[in-house]
XYZ file of C-alpha atoms in Angstrom:
691
model
C 35.417 9.859 9.627
C 32.151 11.826 9.845
C 30.557 9.341 7.402
C 31.800 6.178 9.127
C 30.181 6.937 12.520
C 26.600 7.317 11.199
C 27.018 4.173 9.086
C 28.226 2.231 12.115
C 25.283 3.437 14.183
C 22.844 2.527 11.397
C 24.295 -0.988 11.052
C 24.164 -1.421 14.828
C 20.496 -0.433 14.991
C 19.593 -2.654 12.023
C 21.340 -5.668 13.573
C 19.512 -5.151 16.843
C 16.159 -4.801 15.101
C 16.724 -8.007 13.172
C 17.911 -9.851 16.264
C 15.222 -8.696 18.666
C 12.141 -8.140 16.457
C 11.059 -5.099 18.418
C 11.975 -6.217 21.935
C 13.361 -3.787 24.499
C 16.927 -2.933 23.447
C 19.905 -2.122 25.648
C 22.613 -0.389 23.688
C 24.551 -2.177 21.016
C 25.406 -5.329 22.940
C 22.668 -7.555 21.468
C 20.851 -7.771 24.798
C 17.117 -7.518 25.460
C 15.217 -7.829 28.714
C 11.723 -8.887 29.708
C 9.956 -9.605 32.948
C 8.849 -13.000 31.647
C 10.536 -15.204 29.068
C 8.546 -18.183 27.799
C 10.796 -20.751 26.158
C 8.942 -22.675 23.455
C 5.875 -21.850 21.356
C 4.135 -25.157 21.755
C 0.664 -25.431 23.279
C 1.901 -24.787 26.849
C 3.959 -21.755 25.804
C 1.100 -20.200 23.853
C -1.309 -20.929 26.695
C 0.918 -19.067 29.136
C 1.397 -16.318 26.558
C -2.363 -15.823 26.482
C -2.600 -15.397 30.260
C 0.397 -13.050 30.381
C -1.047 -11.003 27.541
C -4.447 -10.795 29.215
C -2.853 -9.528 32.429
C -0.738 -7.066 30.393
C 2.653 -8.336 31.535
C 5.998 -7.744 29.837
C 6.771 -11.081 28.153
C 8.258 -12.703 25.077
C 7.829 -16.237 23.735
C 11.036 -17.601 22.185
C 10.749 -20.357 19.581
C 13.625 -21.871 17.611
C 11.476 -22.919 14.645
C 9.492 -20.876 12.146
C 6.043 -21.595 13.590
C 4.283 -22.878 16.704
C 3.888 -26.535 17.619
C 6.822 -27.747 15.519
C 6.857 -31.110 17.360
C 3.580 -32.001 15.674
C 4.981 -31.464 12.200
C 6.938 -34.672 12.762
C 5.171 -36.586 15.516
C 3.333 -38.821 15.794
C 5.092 -40.333 12.799
C 1.963 -41.908 11.365
C 0.008 -38.659 11.701
C -2.966 -39.692 13.842
C -3.492 -37.888 17.141
C -4.908 -39.845 20.058
C -6.435 -36.774 21.750
C -10.228 -36.829 21.691
C -12.020 -34.136 19.697
C -15.625 -34.884 20.701
C -17.653 -32.035 19.249
C -21.166 -33.367 19.663
C -21.937 -33.782 23.369
C -25.611 -32.878 23.379
C -24.747 -29.837 25.518
C -24.360 -26.145 24.856
C -22.404 -25.498 28.027
C -18.908 -24.423 26.928
C -17.226 -25.373 30.196
C -18.771 -28.837 30.159
C -17.797 -29.386 26.532
C -14.129 -28.809 27.385
C -14.300 -32.087 29.302
C -14.465 -33.802 25.931
C -12.340 -31.411 23.858
C -8.742 -32.474 24.429
C -7.084 -30.142 21.917
C -8.362 -26.598 22.457
C -6.487 -24.053 24.544
C -8.207 -21.806 27.082
C -9.191 -18.258 26.193
C -12.068 -15.830 26.541
C -12.817 -16.339 22.855
C -15.574 -18.923 22.487
C -14.734 -19.345 18.789
C -11.042 -20.203 19.309
C -11.682 -23.922 19.556
C -9.956 -26.758 17.749
C -13.221 -27.733 16.052
C -12.691 -24.793 13.692
C -9.785 -26.763 12.239
C -10.980 -30.359 12.443
C -14.169 -32.213 13.254
C -12.566 -35.662 13.355
C -12.722 -37.544 16.654
C -9.006 -38.384 16.302
C -7.603 -35.563 14.153
C -4.654 -35.566 11.793
C -1.465 -34.318 13.453
C -1.018 -31.607 10.810
C -4.183 -29.938 12.093
C -2.722 -29.096 15.479
C 0.045 -26.674 14.347
C -2.596 -24.994 12.182
C -4.765 -24.520 15.245
C -1.849 -23.149 17.271
C -1.020 -20.686 14.487
C -4.630 -19.509 14.487
C -4.598 -19.173 18.289
C -1.390 -17.154 18.249
C -2.291 -14.831 15.393
C -5.866 -14.063 16.425
C -4.836 -13.265 20.002
C -1.785 -11.279 18.902
C 0.655 -13.112 21.155
C 4.271 -11.916 21.265
C 6.321 -14.706 19.722
C 9.863 -14.421 18.365
C 10.530 -17.237 15.905
C 13.990 -18.369 14.815
C 15.461 -17.820 18.291
C 17.338 -21.063 18.997
C 18.368 -20.814 22.638
C 21.600 -22.741 23.163
C 22.571 -21.656 26.664
C 20.684 -20.675 29.814
C 22.461 -19.404 32.903
C 21.318 -17.907 36.192
C 22.139 -14.302 36.982
C 21.519 -11.868 39.816
C 18.988 -9.151 39.004
C 18.648 -6.608 41.821
C 19.163 -9.227 44.501
C 16.844 -11.785 42.928
C 17.824 -14.702 40.724
C 16.973 -14.205 37.081
C 18.106 -15.884 33.889
C 20.049 -15.017 30.753
C 19.225 -16.912 27.565
C 21.570 -16.776 24.577
C 20.493 -17.688 21.053
C 22.419 -18.805 17.969
C 23.075 -15.193 16.933
C 24.590 -14.231 20.263
C 21.528 -12.252 21.348
C 20.990 -12.398 25.118
C 17.556 -12.300 26.705
C 17.506 -11.214 30.342
C 14.464 -12.511 32.221
C 13.293 -11.979 35.766
C 11.140 -15.097 35.458
C 11.800 -17.987 33.073
C 8.905 -20.212 32.001
C 10.190 -23.366 30.285
C 7.696 -24.995 27.923
C 9.973 -26.882 25.539
C 8.176 -30.205 25.957
C 9.906 -33.544 25.450
C 11.556 -34.039 22.079
C 14.937 -35.740 22.656
C 14.513 -39.455 21.802
C 14.888 -41.708 24.826
C 17.627 -44.281 24.302
C 19.031 -47.211 26.251
C 22.692 -48.044 25.918
C 23.144 -51.708 25.090
C 25.462 -53.725 22.885
C 24.464 -53.327 19.247
C 22.256 -50.282 19.778
C 23.866 -48.788 16.660
C 22.041 -51.452 14.621
C 18.670 -50.194 15.817
C 16.493 -47.706 13.923
C 14.812 -44.898 15.856
C 11.123 -44.011 15.863
C 12.172 -40.512 14.845
C 13.682 -41.708 11.542
C 11.862 -44.862 10.434
C 10.096 -44.851 7.070
C 6.333 -44.425 7.303
C 5.499 -46.257 4.072
C 4.223 -49.733 5.069
C 5.458 -51.175 1.769
C 9.042 -50.822 2.976
C 8.289 -53.476 5.600
C 6.768 -55.995 3.222
C 7.366 -59.576 4.424
C 9.918 -58.408 7.002
C 10.246 -59.640 10.561
C 10.318 -56.607 12.882
C 11.305 -56.313 16.536
C 10.085 -53.146 18.274
C 11.646 -52.059 21.560
C 8.899 -50.486 23.676
C 5.221 -51.012 24.427
C 3.861 -47.479 24.542
C 1.666 -45.688 22.044
C 4.552 -44.914 19.671
C 5.513 -48.603 19.583
C 1.978 -49.805 18.961
C 1.339 -46.988 16.487
C 4.371 -48.171 14.511
C 3.299 -51.806 14.744
C -0.235 -51.005 13.635
C 0.960 -49.125 10.565
C 2.858 -52.185 9.261
C 0.532 -54.867 10.586
C -0.694 -55.798 7.133
C 2.770 -55.897 5.566
C 5.287 -57.282 8.059
C 5.599 -61.052 8.345
C 5.757 -60.893 12.126
C 6.004 -58.131 14.723
C 7.309 -58.597 18.249
C 7.299 -55.919 20.955
C 9.902 -56.131 23.726
C 10.195 -54.035 26.905
C 10.644 -54.491 30.672
C 6.978 -53.917 31.580
C 3.789 -55.606 30.400
C 1.513 -53.498 28.238
C -0.651 -51.059 30.178
C -4.077 -50.351 28.731
C -5.469 -46.854 29.235
C -9.001 -48.129 29.751
C -7.714 -50.194 32.674
C -5.324 -47.693 34.281
C -7.328 -44.496 33.531
C -4.030 -42.914 32.441
C -4.315 -41.447 28.949
C -0.593 -41.936 28.295
C -0.954 -45.709 28.401
C -1.884 -47.750 25.340
C -5.024 -46.375 23.718
C -7.568 -48.497 21.894
C -6.961 -46.627 18.636
C -3.459 -48.162 18.514
C -3.984 -51.663 19.913
C -4.939 -53.816 16.907
C -1.807 -55.903 17.453
C -3.335 -57.245 20.668
C -5.846 -59.066 18.485
C -3.225 -60.687 16.291
C -1.208 -61.605 19.401
C -4.040 -63.167 21.381
C -5.506 -64.853 18.296
C -2.069 -66.288 17.452
C -1.377 -64.657 14.137
C 2.439 -64.436 14.357
C 2.664 -61.217 16.422
C 3.445 -61.013 20.123
C 4.629 -59.245 23.271
C 7.655 -60.230 25.402
C 9.067 -58.776 28.640
C 12.749 -58.341 29.493
C 15.324 -55.778 30.587
C 16.698 -53.685 27.755
C 20.034 -53.237 29.531
C 20.646 -57.007 29.412
C 20.188 -57.531 25.679
C 22.440 -57.244 22.671
C 21.459 -56.890 19.037
C 23.886 -58.754 16.804
C 24.077 -59.143 13.055
C 24.738 -62.558 11.608
C 25.149 -63.351 7.946
C 22.466 -65.683 6.664
C 24.993 -68.447 6.005
C 26.981 -67.756 9.177
C 26.896 -71.299 10.482
C 23.169 -71.359 11.189
C 20.935 -73.823 9.422
C 18.941 -72.103 6.706
C 15.222 -72.681 6.514
C 13.175 -73.271 3.408
C 11.393 -69.957 3.855
C 12.239 -67.526 1.093
C 12.388 -63.849 1.994
C 11.397 -61.045 -0.309
C 13.985 -58.774 -1.868
C 13.953 -55.704 0.402
C 16.201 -52.854 1.316
C 17.601 -54.982 4.160
C 18.622 -57.828 1.812
C 22.334 -58.508 1.955
C 22.830 -56.771 5.269
C 22.527 -59.913 7.311
C 19.881 -60.725 9.842
C 19.580 -59.308 13.334
C 19.289 -61.456 16.433
C 18.358 -60.544 19.976
C 20.676 -62.175 22.463
C 21.889 -61.600 26.003
C 25.191 -59.876 26.756
C 26.141 -62.678 29.122
C 26.166 -65.125 26.189
C 28.657 -63.142 24.100
C 32.359 -63.969 24.110
C 33.412 -60.383 23.509
C 31.248 -57.925 25.404
C 33.333 -54.930 24.369
C 31.559 -54.897 21.048
C 34.705 -55.132 18.940
C 33.448 -57.976 16.752
C 29.830 -58.732 17.666
C 28.952 -59.664 14.065
C 31.152 -62.786 14.402
C 28.666 -64.694 16.509
C 28.023 -68.396 16.555
C 24.990 -70.408 17.512
C 26.360 -70.744 21.034
C 26.075 -66.961 21.483
C 22.316 -67.036 20.877
C 19.665 -67.870 23.527
C 18.050 -70.463 21.249
C 21.136 -72.661 21.584
C 20.640 -72.891 25.341
C 16.825 -72.807 25.459
C 15.414 -74.250 22.278
C 11.975 -72.667 22.744
C 13.288 -69.176 23.535
C 10.544 -66.724 22.456
C 12.703 -64.464 20.279
C 14.974 -67.112 18.732
C 14.093 -66.276 15.123
C 16.051 -63.525 13.307
C 14.706 -60.076 12.432
C 15.114 -57.870 9.416
C 14.722 -54.680 11.447
C 14.848 -53.595 15.057
C 13.105 -50.313 15.888
C 13.441 -48.259 19.066
C 10.175 -46.672 20.296
C 10.953 -45.617 23.864
C 9.459 -42.125 23.978
C 11.191 -38.812 24.583
C 13.047 -36.948 27.306
C 13.581 -33.340 28.375
C 16.527 -31.450 26.881
C 18.759 -30.642 29.860
C 21.767 -29.741 27.692
C 20.894 -26.050 27.205
C 21.117 -25.282 30.942
C 24.420 -24.602 32.635
C 25.024 -25.719 36.208
C 23.582 -22.557 37.753
C 20.233 -22.877 36.013
C 19.627 -26.577 35.449
C 16.744 -28.149 37.338
C 17.457 -31.650 38.670
C 16.212 -34.792 36.999
C 12.974 -36.142 38.392
C 13.075 -39.159 40.659
C 10.339 -40.842 38.618
C 9.814 -41.355 34.899
C 13.370 -42.775 34.645
C 14.796 -39.271 35.055
C 13.369 -38.124 31.732
C 11.691 -35.047 33.257
C 12.907 -32.085 35.322
C 12.143 -32.153 39.022
C 9.661 -29.471 40.091
C 7.961 -28.332 43.286
C 4.260 -28.751 43.990
C 3.722 -25.342 42.353
C 5.775 -26.195 39.204
C 8.885 -24.219 40.082
C 12.147 -25.993 39.329
C 13.745 -27.516 42.413
C 16.779 -25.425 43.292
C 16.066 -22.951 40.479
C 14.010 -20.071 41.937
C 11.953 -18.043 39.461
C 12.209 -20.806 36.861
C 8.900 -22.587 36.257
C 8.321 -25.651 34.088
C 5.122 -25.854 32.048
C 3.320 -28.401 29.919
C 4.515 -31.922 29.217
C 7.902 -31.227 30.810
C 6.157 -30.633 34.177
C 4.488 -34.048 34.099
C 6.747 -35.412 36.846
C 4.228 -34.167 39.435
C 1.470 -36.456 38.178
C 3.314 -38.955 35.976
C 1.135 -42.004 35.333
C -1.510 -40.519 37.651
C -3.337 -37.760 35.767
C -3.343 -35.784 32.514
C -0.659 -33.172 33.247
C 1.500 -34.363 30.349
C -1.197 -33.694 27.757
C -2.903 -30.609 26.351
C -6.265 -31.268 27.979
C -4.510 -31.420 31.349
C -1.694 -28.890 31.285
C -3.851 -26.081 29.898
C -5.250 -25.964 33.463
C -1.926 -26.327 35.282
C -0.575 -23.441 33.182
C -3.535 -21.343 34.310
C -2.784 -22.299 37.919
C 0.877 -21.304 37.513
C -0.190 -17.936 36.104
C -2.321 -17.282 39.199
C 0.703 -18.129 41.351
C 2.833 -15.675 39.335
C 0.233 -12.948 39.807
C 0.272 -13.412 43.580
C 4.042 -13.753 43.969
C 5.223 -10.971 41.670
C 2.239 -8.589 41.515
C 0.450 -9.159 44.841
C -2.812 -10.119 43.140
C -4.566 -12.759 45.201
C -5.952 -15.976 43.714
C -9.422 -15.183 42.280
C -12.177 -16.199 44.679
C -15.965 -16.199 44.608
C -17.632 -14.983 47.802
C -20.654 -17.135 48.620
C -23.226 -17.142 51.402
C -23.088 -20.516 53.112
C -26.696 -21.186 52.124
C -25.624 -21.316 48.472
C -22.514 -23.481 48.922
C -24.236 -26.774 48.137
C -25.658 -25.483 44.874
C -22.270 -24.080 43.870
C -20.537 -27.385 44.570
C -23.163 -29.257 42.538
C -22.608 -26.899 39.668
C -18.855 -27.375 39.737
C -18.948 -31.174 39.850
C -21.374 -31.237 36.940
C -19.640 -28.870 34.552
C -16.120 -27.826 35.628
C -13.517 -29.152 33.198
C -10.302 -28.407 35.142
C -10.802 -30.768 38.121
C -12.406 -33.295 35.763
C -9.344 -33.482 33.512
C -6.698 -32.979 36.224
C -8.309 -35.374 38.669
C -6.398 -35.830 41.898
C -4.069 -32.929 41.036
C -6.152 -29.743 40.857
C -9.003 -29.198 43.286
C -11.359 -26.474 44.468
C -10.565 -24.921 47.865
C -13.456 -23.607 49.986
C -12.278 -21.289 52.766
C -14.992 -21.184 55.416
C -15.635 -17.765 57.003
C -18.708 -18.368 59.155
C -21.823 -17.109 57.377
C -19.987 -17.013 54.050
C -17.081 -18.701 52.291
C -14.488 -17.967 49.633
C -14.355 -20.408 46.721
C -10.980 -20.846 44.960
C -10.977 -22.922 41.779
C -8.332 -25.409 40.592
C -5.572 -25.060 43.156
C -2.609 -27.524 43.002
C -3.462 -30.007 45.742
C 0.120 -30.971 46.577
C 0.800 -27.303 47.353
C -2.030 -27.089 49.908
C 0.352 -26.494 52.874
C 1.562 -23.325 51.070
C -1.993 -22.108 50.423
C -1.571 -18.631 51.894
C 1.829 -17.937 50.300
C 0.681 -19.045 46.851
C -2.863 -17.670 46.843
C -2.755 -14.716 49.208
C -5.911 -16.070 50.890
C -5.569 -16.663 54.656
C -7.300 -19.495 56.493
C -9.816 -18.730 59.239
C -10.705 -20.668 62.393
C -13.641 -22.228 60.560
C -11.426 -24.530 58.491
C -11.676 -25.441 54.826
C -13.197 -27.886 52.366
C -11.381 -29.338 49.361
C -13.316 -30.659 46.356
C -11.453 -33.263 44.277
C -12.381 -35.511 41.391
C -10.749 -38.920 41.772
C -10.915 -42.570 40.807
C -11.387 -45.286 43.377
C -8.399 -47.121 44.809
C -9.985 -50.564 44.540
C -8.460 -52.603 41.736
C -11.267 -54.122 39.697
C -11.979 -55.595 36.289
C -12.918 -52.421 34.433
C -15.176 -54.367 32.060
C -16.290 -57.140 34.414
C -19.436 -57.491 36.515
C -19.586 -55.380 39.652
C -17.227 -52.809 38.162
C -19.365 -49.845 39.270
C -21.068 -48.823 42.503
C -24.618 -47.460 42.229
C -25.730 -47.399 45.881
C -25.166 -43.972 47.405
C -24.736 -45.429 50.906
C -21.605 -47.196 49.585
C -20.252 -44.242 47.620
C -16.812 -44.685 49.178
C -16.482 -47.889 47.137
C -16.868 -46.034 43.823
C -14.300 -47.136 41.250
C -14.811 -44.635 38.454
C -14.295 -40.878 38.475
C -16.401 -39.228 41.165
C -16.325 -36.122 43.421
C -14.825 -36.334 46.907
C -15.009 -33.621 49.588
C -12.343 -33.352 52.295
C -12.950 -31.252 55.419
C -10.048 -29.961 57.544
C -10.258 -27.971 60.776
C -6.718 -26.741 60.162
C -4.501 -26.558 57.110
C -2.504 -29.763 56.476
C 1.247 -29.416 56.903
C 4.020 -30.552 54.590
C 4.615 -33.477 56.942
C 0.943 -34.430 56.623
C 1.287 -34.361 52.831
C 4.362 -36.595 52.889
C 2.675 -39.092 55.201
C -0.663 -39.260 53.398
C -1.955 -42.765 52.595
C -0.682 -44.355 49.401
C -2.803 -43.324 46.437
C -4.551 -40.495 48.288
C -4.289 -36.988 46.796
C -4.555 -35.431 50.281
C -3.839 -36.349 53.913
C -6.503 -37.929 56.082
C -9.188 -35.287 56.747
C -11.367 -34.625 59.768
C -14.330 -35.672 57.610
C -14.686 -36.989 54.062
C -17.623 -37.412 51.696
C -17.705 -39.425 48.459
C -20.440 -38.665 45.940
C -21.344 -41.983 44.373
C -20.042 -42.510 40.845
C -22.602 -41.896 38.132
C -22.847 -43.673 34.791
C -23.802 -40.396 33.056
C -21.308 -38.316 35.099
C -24.290 -36.225 36.192
C -24.279 -35.706 39.959
C -27.602 -33.899 40.205
C -30.104 -36.406 41.593
C -31.880 -35.386 44.830
C -31.579 -38.672 46.723
C -28.268 -40.115 45.523
C -26.313 -36.860 45.242
C -27.889 -33.672 46.642
C -29.239 -34.905 49.963
C -26.099 -36.794 51.102
C -23.999 -33.767 50.142
C -26.214 -31.426 52.158
C -26.056 -33.636 55.236
C -22.263 -33.755 55.005
C -22.019 -29.962 54.718
C -24.392 -29.534 57.635
C -22.190 -31.840 59.710
C -19.036 -29.864 58.865
C -20.603 -26.409 59.181
C -22.976 -27.186 62.071
C -25.632 -25.290 60.130
C -29.074 -26.121 58.739
C -28.680 -25.813 54.947
C -32.174 -26.850 53.917
C -33.950 -24.686 51.345
C -37.464 -23.455 52.130
C -40.388 -21.961 50.258
C -41.347 -18.415 51.177
C -44.403 -19.640 53.087
C -42.250 -21.875 55.284
C -39.739 -19.091 55.903
C -42.599 -16.786 56.902
C -43.925 -19.334 59.388
C -40.471 -20.098 60.818
C -39.730 -16.391 61.155
C -42.851 -15.982 63.267
C -42.244 -19.029 65.456
C -38.464 -19.128 65.893
C -35.896 -16.679 67.170
C -33.275 -18.241 64.911
C -34.844 -19.052 61.542
C -32.832 -21.331 59.213
C -29.860 -19.771 57.461
C -31.580 -20.036 54.084
C -34.509 -17.934 55.325
C -32.215 -15.492 57.094
C -29.966 -14.874 54.066
C -32.776 -14.962 51.527
C -36.387 -14.455 52.554
C -35.795 -11.974 55.388
C -33.679 -9.838 53.052
C -36.397 -9.997 50.385
C -34.093 -11.902 48.043
C -35.335 -15.496 47.991
C -33.414 -18.079 45.992
C -30.562 -16.638 43.990
C -31.512 -16.782 40.319
C -30.007 -15.844 36.996
C -30.060 -12.479 35.300
C -33.247 -13.181 33.386
C -35.164 -13.957 36.583
C -33.887 -10.818 38.310
C -34.866 -8.689 35.320
C -38.326 -10.271 35.148
C -38.892 -9.579 38.868
C -37.850 -5.955 38.498
C -40.012 -5.368 35.431
C -42.984 -6.913 37.242
C -42.442 -4.540 40.146
C -41.722 -7.389 42.545
C -38.210 -6.226 43.443
C -36.466 -2.890 43.701
C -33.503 -2.232 41.430
C -31.018 -1.984 44.306
C -31.801 -5.497 45.546
C -30.216 -7.337 42.666
C -27.069 -8.632 44.343
C -26.474 -10.437 47.612
C -22.681 -10.249 47.653
C -20.213 -7.346 47.693
C -18.916 -5.967 44.423
C -15.268 -6.296 45.433
C -15.361 -10.058 44.818
C -16.593 -12.181 41.961
C -20.281 -12.401 42.883
C -22.634 -15.339 42.587
C -25.130 -13.303 40.607
C -22.561 -12.093 38.109
C -21.189 -15.590 37.620
C -24.633 -17.033 37.085
C -25.553 -14.295 34.660
C -22.697 -15.420 32.389
C -23.242 -19.099 33.083
C -26.949 -18.762 32.429
C -28.395 -21.224 34.948
C -30.363 -20.985 38.165
C -28.779 -22.294 41.339
C -31.135 -24.927 42.671
C -30.561 -28.474 43.829
C -31.798 -30.113 40.618
C -30.293 -27.980 37.882
C -30.490 -27.888 34.126
C -26.916 -27.104 33.148
C -27.725 -26.431 29.488
C -29.928 -23.357 29.763
């Protein structure tokens, strides 16, 4: 008996070690607990893991597969990513370059960029898991692989709702906060008669030779459908794409999830009448039926090649209303009268197909949540996504946040929140919300004298990557405090009514400004004449991406947000200023950009924001009791224009400035001088952002 007890204890400890990989253990009941559980080690999960690690929180990332980014080992099927990897921008500014790097995750490591793995503009899909593995290993993130979570339920933890996750080995993970970053990987399907005869995008062969001289019908008109069509374009005899909606082109809609040019070669063969084409119709109304080649239909003289589909019979698209037996008991016994071509002899899809392929995208996996923990289906995106609040918390599931592609319901078909170059910023925003809610750490803010606000705004619109990528969704909030302001970066705009609760930053009587990047609402031919506005006096007519400033005397309410004009990211403001769109996306010109911005700020702040030379400040100080704010905050304090670290050091070494006069803002906030020292550029109205 004395030998059995130690052996039992040893086996118990070994089983727990194997099951938990070093996580906090609780007895011998296969249970571990963490403050934060991140479900999924894809790009969103690793991005959140980085922020949690940097803030030294208790977290674990749970991944069912053996490595990160497992989705990309299989998808896209034809192995070409459509995310831009533009390495050569002509700039050395790291923040600016992220505007054109759609694959890298955010970190304080300037070398942890995707370009270390690939330098192709459209990389191979195999490169992305390699990058994620590098990101995880070099940052030392806490990831537990092989943990296949099959059940998630809500549980009460000290009066607050938490979550218990159970894996395939029966190990339970107790989490105060659950961060779901599983992405979308369940194939989207539509139930129609004969859907069992359809091949799925997830399982089709990728060798074009297997489609040689075959007629192919593809259900869907998204990137996966066109990617599939393009791969077999030179082998298939004809390719037809069928879906309810017309094709949407990304360069027309400005939505990166719509059809990208890299996949649209079939549009050429369609418009130039080379046997391929696009057709619209409801998927719920169709039926796919198999009919033997001699099944009563007149055979044509065309001879088909011997393929893997030979002998299986040909597939026809018909309408359920034309079938005699809609229960599907004997749909292969169809006659000519059951086909649309019998009733309309020029019906577009009257010819038979060798294969029908479903390419309808993916949906969120709701099946692992029990009723107490399951977020509702979103009202948009055909219910494929979980419904979330404006701050990415599941609706009706407190302390459960949705990250990455799965949180795209907030900006579906509007911005880039469903893609790496977008959700890396929304994940960062969620982390700031977590820090405020659970650790009482307010949203980071930069304290600025009002005289420097214009220069700061110009810097942000010319280099910031977050508002540029998440246009209309994330914006900069400027809390006005009289002679100074607090600048909050990349706040979720739809959550503006909850600003204080989410950021910990109260609003003053002076109001606030919101800086947003957005496209124009005017529908125009994106490649036609008159597509762009170049006159700054008509900046409000800008069609392409441009900065917009909203001024509010008081914080908008939730009712204001609900009643905002269609297409607007925010409610109607007390004043609004559009900076005219710029062909080079460089908003730094004195007449078209800087001067109109200054006049708008002066109108909102009721303050003279002009910049003066020292000689002018000296004269105004002698002749006026109230010299301009610029002179008061700069010249009269012997500080002049705020410069970068090199300029301060040069002035000190030359004996022009005492050592204690280096900063103009308190040390308890992120200071202008410190920011500029790292950014390496002087704050003036016409700036060189590459120094």
